[in-house]
């Protein structure tokens, strides 16, 4: 078991709120700032995987009247293991989607995240996009999974205030098993100290 653990990759780094603000400031200087802001927020505020970001269609985030919905529908065709789910849309992500929609001619369908050639970015391209971004910002230990792991960890830390359970986070993440969700959650030494002081 010990030998196996030695060769297992480290989990993606969980980022602080200040790191996310640094990332958003950086993508605001990119060639495609509206698109790139959406990519970041789909990862950090909806917890999407690279394959889901790449495959997301406008029809999955719009109401029938063409306005941005209050939820994102992850269809089974783009979800890992074919597990469709709905995720309430964070207000910051909803605003970014609306800005991108207006900037691209109010599309009703087609890919949200387009490549330079105007078609879907593939999942590998999304993974590489995040790798370049984190390398530029010298955020070591980060990968395309950092936003997703940050989303799950942050959700777990505020869970007690919502009346929800880990099952809710599991459903938002699209995990088949609760134990998978638990592995994503990074502990907090400061929270542990506060907990011990309350005993």
Coordinates of C-alpha atoms in Angstrom, one line a residue:
X1 CA 0.0 0.0 0.0
X2 CA 2.8 2.4 0.9
X3 CA 4.5 1.8 -2.4
X4 CA 1.3 2.5 -4.3
X5 CA 0.8 5.8 -2.4
X6 CA 4.4 6.9 -3.3
X7 CA 3.5 6.9 -7.0
X8 CA 0.0 8.4 -6.8
X9 CA -0.1 12.0 -8.1
X10 CA -0.9 14.8 -5.6
X11 CA -4.4 16.1 -5.8
X12 CA -4.9 19.4 -7.5
X13 CA -4.3 22.4 -5.3
X14 CA -7.3 24.1 -3.7
X15 CA -7.1 27.8 -4.2
X16 CA -8.0 30.7 -2.0
X17 CA -10.4 33.5 -2.9
X18 CA -7.5 35.9 -3.5
X19 CA -6.0 33.4 -6.0
X20 CA -9.3 33.3 -7.9
X21 CA -9.3 37.1 -8.0
X22 CA -5.7 37.1 -9.4
X23 CA -6.8 34.6 -12.1
X24 CA -9.8 36.7 -13.1
X25 CA -7.6 39.8 -13.3
X26 CA -5.2 37.9 -15.5
X27 CA -7.8 36.5 -18.0
X28 CA -9.3 40.1 -18.3
X29 CA -6.1 40.9 -20.2
X30 CA -6.4 37.9 -22.6
X31 CA -7.4 38.1 -26.2
X32 CA -10.8 36.5 -25.4
X33 CA -11.5 37.9 -22.0
X34 CA -15.3 37.2 -21.9
X35 CA -14.8 33.6 -23.0
X36 CA -11.9 33.0 -20.6
X37 CA -13.7 34.5 -17.6
X38 CA -16.5 32.0 -18.3
X39 CA -14.1 29.1 -18.5
X40 CA -12.6 30.0 -15.1
X41 CA -16.0 30.5 -13.4
X42 CA -17.4 27.3 -14.9
X43 CA -14.6 25.6 -13.0
X44 CA -14.7 27.5 -9.8
X45 CA -18.4 28.4 -9.4
X46 CA -20.0 25.3 -11.0
X47 CA -17.3 22.7 -10.4
X48 CA -17.3 21.5 -14.0
X49 CA -14.7 19.0 -15.3
X50 CA -12.7 19.9 -18.4
X51 CA -14.8 17.6 -20.6
X52 CA -18.0 19.4 -19.4
X53 CA -16.6 22.9 -20.0
X54 CA -15.6 21.8 -23.5
X55 CA -18.9 20.2 -24.3
X56 CA -21.3 22.8 -22.7
X57 CA -23.9 24.2 -25.1
X58 CA -25.8 27.4 -24.9
X59 CA -29.1 25.4 -24.8
X60 CA -27.9 24.0 -21.5
X61 CA -27.8 27.4 -19.8
X62 CA -30.6 29.3 -21.5
X63 CA -34.3 29.5 -20.8
X64 CA -36.8 29.0 -23.7
X65 CA -36.9 32.8 -24.2
X66 CA -33.1 32.9 -24.8
X67 CA -32.1 34.5 -21.5
X68 CA -29.6 33.0 -19.1
X69 CA -31.2 30.5 -16.7
X70 CA -30.8 30.2 -13.0
X71 CA -29.2 26.7 -13.5
X72 CA -26.9 24.9 -15.8
X73 CA -27.9 21.5 -17.2
X74 CA -25.0 19.1 -17.6
X75 CA -26.4 16.7 -20.2
X76 CA -25.5 13.0 -20.1
X77 CA -23.7 13.4 -23.4
X78 CA -21.0 15.5 -21.9
X79 CA -21.0 14.3 -18.2
X80 CA -18.5 11.7 -17.0
X81 CA -20.1 8.3 -16.7
X82 CA -23.2 9.8 -18.5
X83 CA -24.5 11.2 -15.2
X84 CA -26.7 14.2 -16.1
X85 CA -27.3 16.8 -13.4
X86 CA -28.4 20.4 -12.8
X87 CA -26.4 22.9 -10.9
X88 CA -27.8 26.2 -9.6
X89 CA -26.1 29.1 -11.4
X90 CA -23.9 31.3 -9.3
X91 CA -24.7 35.0 -9.9
X92 CA -21.1 35.8 -11.0
X93 CA -21.2 33.0 -13.5
X94 CA -24.6 34.0 -14.8
X95 CA -23.4 37.5 -15.4
X96 CA -20.3 36.3 -17.2
X97 CA -22.4 34.0 -19.4
X98 CA -24.8 36.9 -20.2
X99 CA -21.8 39.1 -21.1
X100 CA -20.4 36.4 -23.4
X101 CA -23.8 35.7 -25.0
X102 CA -24.3 39.4 -25.8
X103 CA -20.7 39.7 -27.2
X104 CA -21.2 36.7 -29.5
X105 CA -24.5 37.7 -31.0
X106 CA -27.0 36.1 -28.6
X107 CA -26.6 32.5 -29.7
X108 CA -29.3 30.0 -28.7
X109 CA -27.3 26.9 -29.4
X110 CA -23.8 25.7 -30.2
X111 CA -20.7 25.6 -28.0
X112 CA -20.3 28.2 -25.2
X113 CA -16.5 27.8 -25.2
X114 CA -15.2 28.1 -28.7
X115 CA -11.7 27.6 -30.0
X116 CA -9.8 30.1 -32.1
X117 CA -11.4 28.4 -35.1
X118 CA -15.0 28.9 -33.8
X119 CA -15.7 25.3 -32.9
X120 CA -15.8 23.4 -29.6
X121 CA -12.6 23.4 -27.6
X122 CA -11.8 19.8 -26.9
X123 CA -11.2 18.6 -23.3
X124 CA -7.5 18.3 -23.8
X125 CA -7.3 21.9 -25.0
X126 CA -9.2 23.0 -21.8
X127 CA -6.7 21.1 -19.7
X128 CA -3.8 22.7 -21.5
X129 CA -5.4 26.2 -21.3
X130 CA -5.6 25.9 -17.5
X131 CA -2.0 24.6 -17.3
X132 CA -0.7 27.6 -19.2
X133 CA -2.7 30.0 -17.1
X134 CA -1.5 28.6 -13.8
X135 CA 2.1 28.4 -15.1
X136 CA 1.9 32.1 -16.1
X137 CA 0.7 33.0 -12.6
X138 CA 3.2 30.7 -10.9
X139 CA 0.4 28.9 -9.1
X140 CA 2.3 25.6 -8.4
X141 CA 0.4 22.4 -7.9
X142 CA -2.6 23.5 -9.9
X143 CA -4.4 21.8 -12.8
X144 CA -7.7 22.0 -14.6
X145 CA -9.1 20.1 -11.6
X146 CA -8.1 22.9 -9.1
X147 CA -11.3 24.9 -9.7
X148 CA -13.5 21.8 -9.3
X149 CA -11.7 20.8 -6.1
X150 CA -11.9 24.4 -4.8
X151 CA -15.7 24.4 -5.6
X152 CA -16.2 21.1 -3.7
X153 CA -14.0 22.1 -0.7
X154 CA -15.6 25.5 -0.4
X155 CA -19.1 24.0 -0.6
X156 CA -18.2 21.6 2.2
X157 CA -16.9 24.4 4.4
X158 CA -20.2 26.4 4.2
X159 CA -22.5 23.3 4.2
X160 CA -23.5 23.7 7.9
X161 CA -25.0 27.1 7.1
X162 CA -27.3 25.7 4.4
X163 CA -29.0 22.8 6.1
X164 CA -27.7 20.6 3.4
X165 CA -25.6 17.4 3.5
X166 CA -22.6 15.9 1.7
X167 CA -25.1 14.2 -0.5
X168 CA -26.0 17.6 -2.0
X169 CA -22.3 18.2 -2.8
X170 CA -22.0 14.7 -4.3
X171 CA -25.0 15.5 -6.6
X172 CA -23.6 18.9 -7.6
X173 CA -20.2 17.3 -8.4
X174 CA -21.8 14.4 -10.3
X175 CA -19.9 11.7 -8.3
X176 CA -21.2 8.2 -8.3
X177 CA -20.1 7.6 -4.7
X178 CA -19.9 9.8 -1.6
X179 CA -16.4 8.6 -0.8
X180 CA -15.2 10.2 -4.1
X181 CA -16.6 13.5 -3.0
X182 CA -15.0 13.2 0.4
X183 CA -11.6 12.6 -1.2
X184 CA -12.0 16.0 -3.0
X185 CA -12.5 18.0 0.2
X186 CA -9.3 19.5 1.7
X187 CA -9.2 19.9 5.4
X188 CA -8.5 23.2 7.1
X189 CA -6.0 23.3 10.0
X190 CA -7.5 26.6 11.2
X191 CA -11.0 25.1 11.2
X192 CA -9.7 22.1 13.1
X193 CA -8.1 24.4 15.7
X194 CA -11.4 26.3 16.1
X195 CA -13.3 23.0 16.4
X196 CA -11.0 21.8 19.2
X197 CA -11.3 25.0 21.1
X198 CA -15.1 24.6 21.1
X199 CA -14.9 21.1 22.7

